[in-house]
Tab-separated table of C-alpha atoms in Angstrom:
chain	number	residue	atom	x	y	z
A	30	MET	CA	0.000	0.000	0.000
A	31	ASN	CA	1.235	3.493	-0.835
A	32	ASP	CA	2.290	5.702	2.042
A	33	PRO	CA	-0.367	8.493	2.260
A	34	LYS	CA	2.370	10.916	3.318
A	35	SER	CA	4.191	10.491	0.033
A	36	ALA	CA	1.722	12.733	-1.870
A	37	LEU	CA	1.583	15.440	0.786
A	38	PRO	CA	3.710	18.602	0.729
A	39	PRO	CA	6.312	18.922	3.489
A	40	VAL	CA	5.715	20.969	6.624
A	41	ALA	CA	6.190	24.677	5.827
A	42	GLY	CA	8.303	26.889	8.035
A	43	SER	CA	6.303	30.044	7.214
A	44	ALA	CA	3.102	31.054	5.456
A	45	LEU	CA	5.390	32.665	2.870
A	46	ASP	CA	6.532	29.184	1.859
A	47	LEU	CA	2.937	28.375	0.879
A	48	ILE	CA	2.776	31.042	-1.823
A	49	GLY	CA	2.595	29.583	-5.343
A	50	ARG	CA	2.466	25.992	-6.614
A	51	THR	CA	-1.332	26.267	-6.699
A	52	PRO	CA	-3.517	23.420	-8.049
A	53	MET	CA	-5.140	23.173	-11.477
A	54	LEU	CA	-8.759	22.038	-11.888
A	55	GLU	CA	-10.505	21.010	-15.116
A	56	VAL	CA	-14.015	22.381	-15.657
A	57	ARG	CA	-16.437	19.474	-16.071
A	58	ASN	CA	-19.958	20.853	-15.639
A	59	LEU	CA	-20.019	24.022	-17.762
A	60	ASP	CA	-20.447	24.290	-21.524
A	61	THR	CA	-16.922	24.734	-22.894
A	62	GLY	CA	-17.761	24.027	-26.547
A	63	PRO	CA	-15.155	21.827	-28.235
A	64	CYS	CA	-12.458	22.900	-25.771
A	65	ARG	CA	-11.120	21.729	-22.443
A	66	LEU	CA	-10.992	24.499	-19.869
A	67	PHE	CA	-8.739	24.475	-16.807
A	68	LEU	CA	-8.737	26.715	-13.735
A	69	LYS	CA	-5.517	27.678	-11.942
A	70	LEU	CA	-6.717	28.013	-8.341
A	71	GLU	CA	-4.812	31.076	-7.155
A	72	SER	CA	-7.415	31.343	-4.402
A	73	GLN	CA	-5.395	28.627	-2.635
A	74	ASN	CA	-2.531	30.998	-1.819
A	75	PRO	CA	-2.314	31.728	1.940
A	76	GLY	CA	-3.656	35.270	1.512
A	77	GLY	CA	-6.446	33.970	-0.701
A	78	SER	CA	-5.353	35.446	-4.038
A	79	ILE	CA	-2.832	35.554	-6.870
A	80	LYS	CA	-1.480	38.820	-5.464
A	81	ASP	CA	0.454	36.957	-2.768
A	82	ARG	CA	3.007	36.135	-5.478
A	83	VAL	CA	3.363	39.777	-6.494
A	84	ALA	CA	3.588	41.063	-2.934
A	85	ARG	CA	6.409	38.745	-1.999
A	86	SER	CA	8.286	39.540	-5.217
A	87	MET	CA	7.996	43.320	-4.820
A	88	ILE	CA	8.932	43.380	-1.138
A	89	GLU	CA	11.909	41.079	-1.645
A	90	ALA	CA	13.071	43.217	-4.582
A	91	ALA	CA	12.897	46.341	-2.388
A	92	GLU	CA	14.880	44.564	0.313
A	93	ALA	CA	17.476	43.483	-2.233
A	94	ASP	CA	18.017	46.963	-3.695
A	95	GLY	CA	18.181	48.563	-0.237
A	96	SER	CA	15.166	50.868	-0.629
A	97	LEU	CA	13.289	48.998	2.115
A	98	LYS	CA	15.117	48.967	5.425
A	99	PRO	CA	14.295	46.822	8.495
A	100	GLY	CA	11.239	48.257	10.270
A	101	GLY	CA	10.417	50.443	7.277
A	102	THR	CA	7.033	51.547	5.976
A	103	ILE	CA	5.396	50.200	2.816
A	104	ILE	CA	2.706	52.241	1.070
A	105	GLU	CA	0.528	51.060	-1.776
A	106	ALA	CA	-2.600	51.933	-3.743
A	107	THR	CA	-4.779	48.865	-4.221
A	108	ALA	CA	-8.301	47.755	-4.990
A	109	GLY	CA	-7.881	44.948	-2.507
A	110	ASN	CA	-5.935	41.791	-3.163
A	111	THR	CA	-2.500	43.354	-3.598
A	112	GLY	CA	-3.080	44.942	-0.224
A	113	LEU	CA	-3.916	41.590	1.332
A	114	GLY	CA	-0.847	40.039	-0.261
A	115	LEU	CA	1.357	42.870	0.999
A	116	ALA	CA	-0.152	42.481	4.469
A	117	GLN	CA	0.589	38.759	4.386
A	118	VAL	CA	4.254	39.386	3.589
A	119	ALA	CA	4.861	42.684	5.406
A	120	THR	CA	3.380	41.448	8.689
A	121	LEU	CA	5.604	38.371	8.749
A	122	LYS	CA	8.657	40.440	7.849
A	123	GLY	CA	7.984	43.173	10.424
A	124	TYR	CA	7.165	46.147	8.166
A	125	LYS	CA	4.484	48.787	8.698
A	126	LEU	CA	1.938	48.886	5.882
A	127	ILE	CA	-0.325	51.766	4.825
A	128	LEU	CA	-2.873	51.082	2.095
A	129	ILE	CA	-4.914	53.594	0.104
A	130	VAL	CA	-7.995	51.815	-1.220
A	131	PRO	CA	-11.055	52.896	-3.266
A	132	ASP	CA	-14.321	52.970	-1.349
A	133	LYS	CA	-15.861	50.215	-3.537
A	134	MET	CA	-13.557	47.645	-1.944
A	135	ALA	CA	-15.380	44.695	-0.328
A	136	ARG	CA	-15.976	45.039	3.395
A	137	GLU	CA	-14.472	41.609	4.060
A	138	LYS	CA	-11.155	42.729	2.587
A	139	ILE	CA	-11.043	45.838	4.758
A	140	LEU	CA	-11.851	43.837	7.896
A	141	HIS	CA	-9.189	41.283	6.948
A	142	LEU	CA	-6.575	44.008	6.498
A	143	ARG	CA	-7.408	45.801	9.732
A	144	ALA	CA	-7.342	42.496	11.616
A	145	MET	CA	-3.711	42.181	10.468
A	146	GLY	CA	-2.894	45.626	11.863
A	147	VAL	CA	-2.793	47.427	8.511
A	148	ASP	CA	-3.447	51.175	8.336
A	149	VAL	CA	-6.270	51.278	5.748
A	150	ARG	CA	-7.281	54.651	4.323
A	151	LEU	CA	-10.338	54.842	2.072
A	152	THR	CA	-10.617	57.250	-0.822
A	153	ARG	CA	-13.040	57.958	-3.638
A	154	SER	CA	-13.611	55.447	-6.442
A	155	ASP	CA	-15.381	57.974	-8.682
A	156	VAL	CA	-12.341	60.077	-9.638
A	157	GLY	CA	-9.622	59.435	-12.212
A	158	LYS	CA	-5.852	59.561	-12.384
A	159	GLY	CA	-4.546	63.069	-11.680
A	160	HIS	CA	-7.211	63.910	-9.095
A	161	PRO	CA	-5.714	64.472	-5.602
A	162	GLU	CA	-8.102	61.896	-4.133
A	163	TYR	CA	-7.323	59.254	-6.760
A	164	TYR	CA	-5.908	56.317	-4.823
A	165	GLN	CA	-2.583	56.107	-6.668
A	166	ASP	CA	-1.930	59.846	-6.437
A	167	MET	CA	-2.720	59.783	-2.722
A	168	ALA	CA	-0.365	56.846	-2.104
A	169	GLN	CA	2.496	58.505	-3.953
A	170	ALA	CA	2.040	61.803	-2.092
A	171	LEU	CA	1.906	60.006	1.250
A	172	ALA	CA	5.098	58.048	0.569
A	173	GLN	CA	6.928	61.290	-0.207
A	174	SER	CA	5.838	62.758	3.139
A	175	ILE	CA	7.023	59.855	5.360
A	176	PRO	CA	10.802	59.440	5.865
A	177	GLY	CA	12.012	55.969	4.941
A	178	ALA	CA	8.721	54.949	3.331
A	179	ILE	CA	8.510	53.294	-0.081
A	180	TYR	CA	5.628	53.447	-2.543
A	181	VAL	CA	5.473	49.925	-3.938
A	182	ASN	CA	3.516	50.976	-7.050
A	183	GLN	CA	2.455	47.630	-8.456
A	184	PHE	CA	1.478	49.366	-11.703
A	185	SER	CA	5.097	50.159	-12.615
A	186	ASN	CA	7.143	47.845	-10.406
A	187	PRO	CA	9.065	45.328	-12.597
A	188	ALA	CA	9.031	42.803	-9.750
A	189	ASN	CA	5.284	42.452	-10.343
A	190	PRO	CA	5.380	40.764	-13.778
A	191	LEU	CA	8.592	38.998	-12.761
A	192	ALA	CA	6.615	37.036	-10.155
A	193	HIS	CA	4.456	35.600	-12.931
A	194	GLU	CA	7.240	35.141	-15.448
A	195	THR	CA	9.218	33.044	-12.980
A	196	GLY	CA	6.295	31.469	-11.088
A	197	THR	CA	2.768	31.457	-12.486
A	198	GLY	CA	3.748	30.972	-16.140
A	199	PRO	CA	6.128	28.041	-15.587
A	200	GLU	CA	3.620	26.367	-13.258
A	201	ILE	CA	0.817	26.601	-15.839
A	202	LEU	CA	2.919	25.119	-18.610
A	203	ALA	CA	4.217	22.315	-16.380
A	204	GLN	CA	0.746	21.403	-15.083
A	205	MET	CA	-0.601	21.368	-18.653
A	206	ASP	CA	2.220	19.079	-19.804
A	207	GLY	CA	3.526	21.789	-22.112
A	208	ASP	CA	0.285	21.978	-24.128
A	209	VAL	CA	-1.660	25.249	-23.718
A	210	ASP	CA	-3.505	26.958	-26.569
A	211	ALA	CA	-4.749	30.023	-24.692
A	212	VAL	CA	-4.549	31.688	-21.275
A	213	VAL	CA	-7.351	34.069	-20.263
A	214	VAL	CA	-6.313	36.831	-17.868
A	215	GLY	CA	-7.509	40.191	-16.610
A	216	VAL	CA	-5.511	43.393	-16.248
A	217	GLY	CA	-5.448	45.427	-13.065
A	218	SER	CA	-1.800	46.293	-12.739
A	219	GLY	CA	-0.835	44.248	-15.821
A	220	GLY	CA	1.553	41.909	-14.040
A	221	THR	CA	-0.218	38.645	-14.821
A	222	LEU	CA	-0.671	39.440	-18.516
A	223	THR	CA	2.904	40.584	-18.946
A	224	GLY	CA	4.627	37.951	-16.830
A	225	VAL	CA	2.682	34.945	-18.091
A	226	GLY	CA	2.640	36.360	-21.627
A	227	ARG	CA	6.393	36.816	-21.748
A	228	TYR	CA	6.980	33.314	-20.436
A	229	MET	CA	4.610	31.757	-22.961
A	230	ALA	CA	6.136	33.765	-25.818
A	231	ALA	CA	9.539	32.312	-24.929
A	232	HIS	CA	8.526	28.738	-24.085
A	233	SER	CA	5.157	28.084	-25.807
A	234	PRO	CA	4.789	30.458	-28.781
A	235	LYS	CA	1.466	28.924	-29.843
A	236	THR	CA	-0.196	30.035	-26.571
A	237	LYS	CA	-2.490	33.036	-27.054
A	238	MET	CA	-3.083	35.591	-24.312
A	239	VAL	CA	-6.790	36.498	-24.100
A	240	LEU	CA	-8.039	39.497	-22.117
A	241	ALA	CA	-11.179	39.603	-19.966
A	242	ASP	CA	-12.161	43.221	-19.302
A	243	PRO	CA	-15.134	44.645	-17.350
A	244	VAL	CA	-17.540	46.854	-19.258
A	245	GLY	CA	-16.531	50.427	-18.408
A	246	SER	CA	-12.805	49.711	-18.527
A	247	ILE	CA	-10.843	51.139	-21.457
A	248	LEU	CA	-8.605	48.116	-22.071
A	249	CYS	CA	-10.822	46.117	-24.454
A	250	ASP	CA	-11.249	49.157	-26.704
A	251	TYR	CA	-7.514	49.737	-26.642
A	252	VAL	CA	-6.839	46.179	-27.819
A	253	ALA	CA	-9.370	46.523	-30.633
A	254	THR	CA	-8.538	50.049	-31.862
A	255	GLY	CA	-5.308	51.202	-30.235
A	256	THR	CA	-7.213	54.134	-28.735
A	257	TYR	CA	-9.690	54.637	-25.936
A	258	GLY	CA	-12.158	57.187	-24.628
A	259	GLU	CA	-13.383	58.085	-21.185
A	260	ALA	CA	-13.731	55.223	-18.731
A	261	GLY	CA	-17.049	54.273	-17.199
A	262	SER	CA	-17.647	52.533	-13.886
A	263	TRP	CA	-17.827	48.869	-12.959
A	264	ILE	CA	-18.417	46.744	-9.885
A	265	VAL	CA	-15.910	43.942	-10.526
A	266	GLU	CA	-12.948	44.417	-8.206
A	267	GLY	CA	-9.251	44.166	-9.039
A	268	ILE	CA	-9.319	44.241	-12.851
A	269	GLY	CA	-10.182	46.835	-15.472
A	270	GLU	CA	-8.533	50.237	-15.724
A	271	ASP	CA	-9.058	53.831	-16.820
A	272	PHE	CA	-5.445	54.032	-18.092
A	273	ILE	CA	-2.790	51.689	-19.512
A	274	PRO	CA	-0.531	50.580	-16.632
A	275	ASP	CA	3.214	50.667	-17.293
A	276	ASN	CA	3.358	46.977	-16.426
A	277	ALA	CA	0.687	46.032	-18.973
A	278	GLN	CA	2.321	44.882	-22.205
A	279	MET	CA	-0.871	45.104	-24.234
A	280	ASP	CA	0.707	43.865	-27.482
A	281	LEU	CA	0.746	40.404	-25.913
A	282	VAL	CA	-3.070	40.258	-26.127
A	283	SER	CA	-4.481	38.318	-29.104
A	284	LYS	CA	-8.169	38.834	-28.339
A	285	ALA	CA	-10.209	40.741	-25.760
A	286	TYR	CA	-13.739	40.356	-24.403
A	287	SER	CA	-15.771	43.039	-22.638
A	288	ILE	CA	-17.797	41.425	-19.840
A	289	SER	CA	-20.645	43.124	-17.983
A	290	ASP	CA	-20.835	43.218	-14.189
A	291	ARG	CA	-23.982	41.139	-14.293
A	292	GLU	CA	-22.363	38.421	-16.425
A	293	SER	CA	-19.302	38.393	-14.154
A	294	VAL	CA	-21.448	37.950	-11.042
A	295	ASP	CA	-23.739	35.367	-12.631
A	296	THR	CA	-20.765	33.344	-13.888
A	297	ALA	CA	-19.020	33.360	-10.515
A	298	ARG	CA	-22.204	32.162	-8.848
A	299	GLU	CA	-22.616	29.467	-11.522
A	300	LEU	CA	-19.026	28.355	-10.911
A	301	LEU	CA	-19.900	27.764	-7.272
A	302	ARG	CA	-23.099	25.873	-8.103
A	303	LYS	CA	-21.697	23.755	-10.935
A	304	GLU	CA	-18.053	23.211	-9.956
A	305	GLY	CA	-18.013	23.860	-6.209
A	306	VAL	CA	-15.436	26.649	-6.500
A	307	LEU	CA	-16.031	29.811	-4.443
A	308	ALA	CA	-14.460	32.628	-6.455
A	309	GLY	CA	-14.522	36.423	-6.566
A	310	SER	CA	-15.951	38.867	-9.080
A	311	SER	CA	-12.788	39.139	-11.188
A	312	SER	CA	-12.721	35.343	-11.489
A	313	GLY	CA	-16.303	35.483	-12.750
A	314	CYS	CA	-15.220	37.993	-15.386
A	315	LEU	CA	-12.283	35.812	-16.482
A	316	LEU	CA	-14.386	32.655	-16.580
A	317	ALA	CA	-17.121	34.365	-18.613
A	318	ALA	CA	-14.527	35.459	-21.188
A	319	ALA	CA	-12.905	32.013	-21.195
A	320	LEU	CA	-16.264	30.350	-21.850
A	321	LYS	CA	-16.969	32.757	-24.713
A	322	TYR	CA	-13.570	32.000	-26.216
A	323	CYS	CA	-14.041	28.238	-25.856
A	324	ARG	CA	-17.521	28.253	-27.384
A	325	GLU	CA	-16.318	30.262	-30.399
A	326	GLN	CA	-13.724	27.677	-31.367
A	327	THR	CA	-14.318	25.164	-34.157
A	328	GLN	CA	-11.506	22.845	-33.110
A	329	ALA	CA	-10.513	21.463	-29.717
A	330	GLN	CA	-8.187	23.636	-27.655
A	331	ARG	CA	-6.711	23.495	-24.169
A	332	VAL	CA	-7.516	26.760	-22.387
A	333	VAL	CA	-6.446	27.980	-18.947
A	334	THR	CA	-7.850	30.780	-16.857
A	335	LEU	CA	-7.391	31.839	-13.251
A	336	VAL	CA	-9.460	31.798	-10.102
A	337	CYS	CA	-7.809	35.020	-8.960
A	338	ASP	CA	-9.149	35.039	-5.423
A	339	THR	CA	-11.608	33.379	-3.087
A	340	GLY	CA	-15.254	34.393	-3.059
A	341	ALA	CA	-15.168	34.359	0.749
A	342	LYS	CA	-14.156	38.026	0.433
A	343	TYR	CA	-17.443	38.849	-1.304
A	344	LEU	CA	-20.086	37.075	0.778
A	345	THR	CA	-21.782	40.383	1.658
A	346	LYS	CA	-21.701	41.472	-1.983
A	347	MET	CA	-22.051	39.184	-4.988
A	348	PHE	CA	-23.152	36.177	-2.906
A	349	ASN	CA	-25.722	38.255	-1.005
A	350	ASP	CA	-29.231	38.285	-2.484
A	351	MET	CA	-29.936	41.728	-1.013
A	352	TRP	CA	-26.851	43.143	-2.740
A	353	LEU	CA	-27.886	41.547	-6.038
A	354	ALA	CA	-31.320	43.129	-5.781
A	355	ALA	CA	-29.831	46.531	-4.941
A	356	HIS	CA	-27.789	46.399	-8.165
A	357	GLY	CA	-30.639	45.124	-10.323
A	358	PHE	CA	-29.049	41.711	-10.855
A	359	ASP	CA	-31.889	39.589	-9.475
A	360	GLN	CA	-34.069	39.538	-12.626
A	361	ARG	CA	-37.264	40.154	-10.673
A	362	GLU	CA	-40.533	41.415	-12.149
A	363	LEU	CA	-41.017	45.184	-11.894
A	364	HIS	CA	-44.402	46.712	-10.993
A	365	GLY	CA	-43.859	50.462	-11.152
A	366	ASP	CA	-44.680	50.946	-7.466
A	367	LEU	CA	-43.101	50.538	-4.035
A	368	ARG	CA	-42.662	46.793	-4.524
A	369	ASP	CA	-39.797	47.567	-6.918
A	370	LEU	CA	-37.782	49.124	-4.066
A	371	ILE	CA	-38.102	46.210	-1.644
A	372	ALA	CA	-34.919	44.201	-1.982
A	373	LYS	CA	-36.462	41.100	-0.416
A	374	ARG	CA	-40.029	40.352	0.625
A	375	TYR	CA	-40.924	39.210	4.124
A	376	ALA	CA	-42.857	36.264	2.674
A	377	ASP	CA	-39.671	35.032	0.993
A	378	GLY	CA	-37.672	35.169	4.225
A	379	GLY	CA	-35.804	38.298	3.141
A	380	VAL	CA	-36.683	40.564	6.085
A	381	ILE	CA	-35.106	40.285	9.519
A	382	ALA	CA	-38.119	40.499	11.823
A	383	ILE	CA	-39.263	39.459	15.291
A	384	GLY	CA	-42.465	38.047	16.766
A	385	PRO	CA	-44.429	39.710	19.592
A	386	GLN	CA	-43.902	36.734	21.913
A	387	ASP	CA	-40.137	36.547	21.302
A	388	THR	CA	-37.943	37.930	24.073
A	389	LEU	CA	-36.001	41.179	24.050
A	390	LEU	CA	-32.811	39.091	24.256
A	391	THR	CA	-33.779	37.360	20.996
A	392	ALA	CA	-34.467	40.752	19.416
A	393	TYR	CA	-31.167	42.166	20.662
A	394	ASN	CA	-29.215	39.177	19.322
A	395	ARG	CA	-30.985	39.443	15.977
A	396	MET	CA	-30.152	43.161	15.699
A	397	ARG	CA	-26.546	42.579	16.636
A	398	SER	CA	-25.969	39.652	14.255
A	399	SER	CA	-27.581	41.505	11.336
A	400	ASP	CA	-26.049	44.923	12.113
A	401	ILE	CA	-29.440	46.674	12.225
A	402	SER	CA	-31.041	48.967	14.810
A	403	GLN	CA	-34.747	48.145	14.491
A	404	LEU	CA	-37.000	45.200	13.741
A	405	PRO	CA	-40.532	44.930	12.354
A	406	VAL	CA	-42.735	42.945	14.712
A	407	VAL	CA	-44.810	40.484	12.712
A	408	ASP	CA	-47.557	38.166	13.932
A	409	HIS	CA	-48.767	35.549	11.422
A	410	GLY	CA	-47.852	37.748	8.467
A	411	ARG	CA	-49.392	40.927	9.910
A	412	LEU	CA	-47.286	43.900	10.972
A	413	VAL	CA	-48.201	44.674	14.586
A	414	GLY	CA	-45.389	46.996	15.683
A	415	ILE	CA	-41.770	47.985	15.440
A	416	LEU	CA	-38.964	47.561	17.966
A	417	ASP	CA	-35.767	49.596	17.979
A	418	GLU	CA	-32.709	49.868	20.207
A	419	SER	CA	-34.236	52.663	22.273
A	420	ASP	CA	-37.278	50.481	23.030
A	421	ILE	CA	-35.047	47.676	24.285
A	422	LEU	CA	-32.892	50.054	26.308
A	423	ALA	CA	-35.955	51.658	27.955
A	424	ALA	CA	-37.360	48.255	28.878
A	425	VAL	CA	-34.090	46.913	30.272
A	426	GLU	CA	-33.002	50.061	32.139
A	427	GLY	CA	-36.475	51.148	33.280
A	428	GLY	CA	-37.735	51.018	36.843
A	429	ASP	CA	-35.997	51.492	40.156
A	430	GLU	CA	-34.047	48.254	40.144
A	431	HIS	CA	-30.707	48.477	38.324
A	432	HIS	CA	-28.976	45.368	39.576
A	433	GLU	CA	-27.500	43.068	36.970
A	434	GLU	CA	-29.866	40.217	37.828
A	435	HIS	CA	-32.878	42.455	37.257
A	436	ARG	CA	-31.561	43.550	33.877
A	437	GLY	CA	-31.083	39.896	32.950
A	438	ALA	CA	-34.694	39.179	33.860
A	439	ARG	CA	-35.913	42.143	31.819
A	440	PHE	CA	-34.176	40.783	28.708
A	441	LYS	CA	-36.681	37.917	29.006
A	442	THR	CA	-39.556	40.386	28.588
A	443	PRO	CA	-41.750	39.666	25.528
A	444	VAL	CA	-41.280	42.039	22.615
A	445	ALA	CA	-44.989	42.906	22.751
A	446	GLN	CA	-44.438	44.752	26.045
A	447	ALA	CA	-41.694	47.018	24.646
A	448	MET	CA	-42.528	47.542	20.973
A	449	THR	CA	-44.068	50.650	19.455
A	450	ARG	CA	-47.594	49.857	18.307
A	451	GLU	CA	-48.387	53.174	16.635
A	452	ILE	CA	-46.828	52.689	13.211
A	453	ASN	CA	-47.205	54.362	9.858
A	454	THR	CA	-47.492	52.097	6.844
A	455	LEU	CA	-47.587	52.491	3.083
A	456	GLN	CA	-49.531	50.329	0.673
A	457	ALA	CA	-47.494	48.365	-1.858
A	458	HIS	CA	-49.326	49.928	-4.831
A	459	GLN	CA	-48.268	53.472	-3.866
A	460	GLY	CA	-45.563	55.271	-5.820
A	461	VAL	CA	-42.050	56.381	-4.934
A	462	GLU	CA	-43.319	59.915	-4.249
A	463	ALA	CA	-44.782	58.627	-0.945
A	464	LEU	CA	-41.323	57.972	0.517
A	465	PRO	CA	-39.825	61.438	1.228
A	466	GLU	CA	-42.493	62.251	3.833
A	467	VAL	CA	-41.665	59.011	5.664
A	468	PHE	CA	-37.937	59.672	5.597
A	469	ASP	CA	-38.482	63.271	6.750
A	470	ARG	CA	-39.938	61.769	9.945
A	471	ASP	CA	-36.698	59.791	10.299
A	472	GLU	CA	-38.562	56.512	9.818
A	473	VAL	CA	-38.165	53.534	7.520
A	474	ALA	CA	-41.035	52.794	5.152
A	475	LEU	CA	-43.073	49.812	6.294
A	476	VAL	CA	-44.914	48.438	3.275
A	477	VAL	CA	-48.073	46.338	3.454
A	478	ASP	CA	-50.424	44.846	0.898
A	479	GLY	CA	-53.813	45.090	2.585
A	480	ASP	CA	-53.102	43.473	5.972
A	481	GLU	CA	-50.117	41.457	4.778
A	482	PHE	CA	-46.642	42.747	5.632
A	483	VAL	CA	-44.546	42.994	2.454
A	484	GLY	CA	-41.216	44.508	3.487
A	485	VAL	CA	-39.141	47.527	4.436
A	486	ILE	CA	-37.741	50.385	2.343
A	487	THR	CA	-34.840	52.500	3.615
A	488	ARG	CA	-33.155	55.624	2.285
A	489	VAL	CA	-30.447	53.401	0.806
A	490	ASP	CA	-33.088	51.394	-1.074
A	491	LEU	CA	-34.440	54.629	-2.564
A	492	LEU	CA	-30.938	55.732	-3.548
A	493	ASN	CA	-30.294	52.366	-5.199
A	494	HIS	CA	-33.553	52.667	-7.114
A	495	LEU	CA	-32.760	56.185	-8.324
A	496	ARG	CA	-29.247	55.133	-9.353
A	497	LEU	CA	-30.517	52.182	-11.359
A	498	GLU	CA	-33.025	54.439	-13.144
A	499	ALA	CA	-30.447	57.158	-13.867
């Protein structure tokens, strides 16, 4: 019998030793036309993304050339994963890290970074290069103001593509037994395209580099025409640009696909359902482009694309039904009334609510776990009241007895004894014009259909609706 230890990697001395050598998975349950499609699972790096490779390469290059001294400060502009990779390496090497990130970055990434002790500074995602609040301009200015700090600048740093030319590219070719017809990549900083592309040009000239680009980015137009206009906006994180990065050798691209946010999200969710791989929004974009490429072929090819990062960083976004509804990605029927603004109906289990006979402790726990400050009180589908934090506080702190044991007993009080029964409601068939009066009273809109509770509309829901109609 074979020794089970023989196929296992050796014990690593550091998380840095786990970067690279990621597995390859063949797609079996999606329509790939006449082609075979393979996924390089960069999500298996210790920091959860392909950017671990780049971070280690850039930091070690700065150490080697003497620009980064022991205990020094590293500054970078990043949409997310490069920051996480830098945190993974910088923390273990003892460097301080300051990251300037656009405000569209996933909450999970920010929490991850701050848990590692990183100084995260948010800036606007709606301004372009040259604006003082553009994330790259801010990072560069900050680095110049701090003695001994270095601005990593993944967009121009040659150690970025080098990580892929010496790591990712050789791994792909080796895992594919030297037979790869096309590699589908995205461009954020350009490192993957340039590094893998250069390696394939030298060692597998038949391999085409195919670009997946979010709609709104200028890169697909640049590949097609050599020129580009003003950039739009997109939700996909980490890829797509409003300029051509220095590290992006665009002449390596043979073909480019422009992929919508909706298609990127839908494809990532399909990847999870069909192949069991939890991947992020950029991976959805790459996979959508790879599938298009495969289905266009008339002869069999062997195609590789990347799972750039894990979808665990996007659970509150693209894997959240409420987020999908807020961005118009849920394909629901529209009615032209208040029902269109309700992200999820109570009847479908989409509203966090409480019953009148539940305890205040249950209500408090439900508020805390869902990060909300008030709950509709619903009895057999009928809205009978509303309970907010002030109601709970008044019930728990009220009376003459303030001992801890008395407070504990009061948390067992039924919600019905503390809730507000006088509530204003709107009928589901009413129009959007009914909402401002509700919000002027500093209330949420409680929507009913006859006696049946339908759902809740907040100011954010109204803003989402207006944005989608703009």
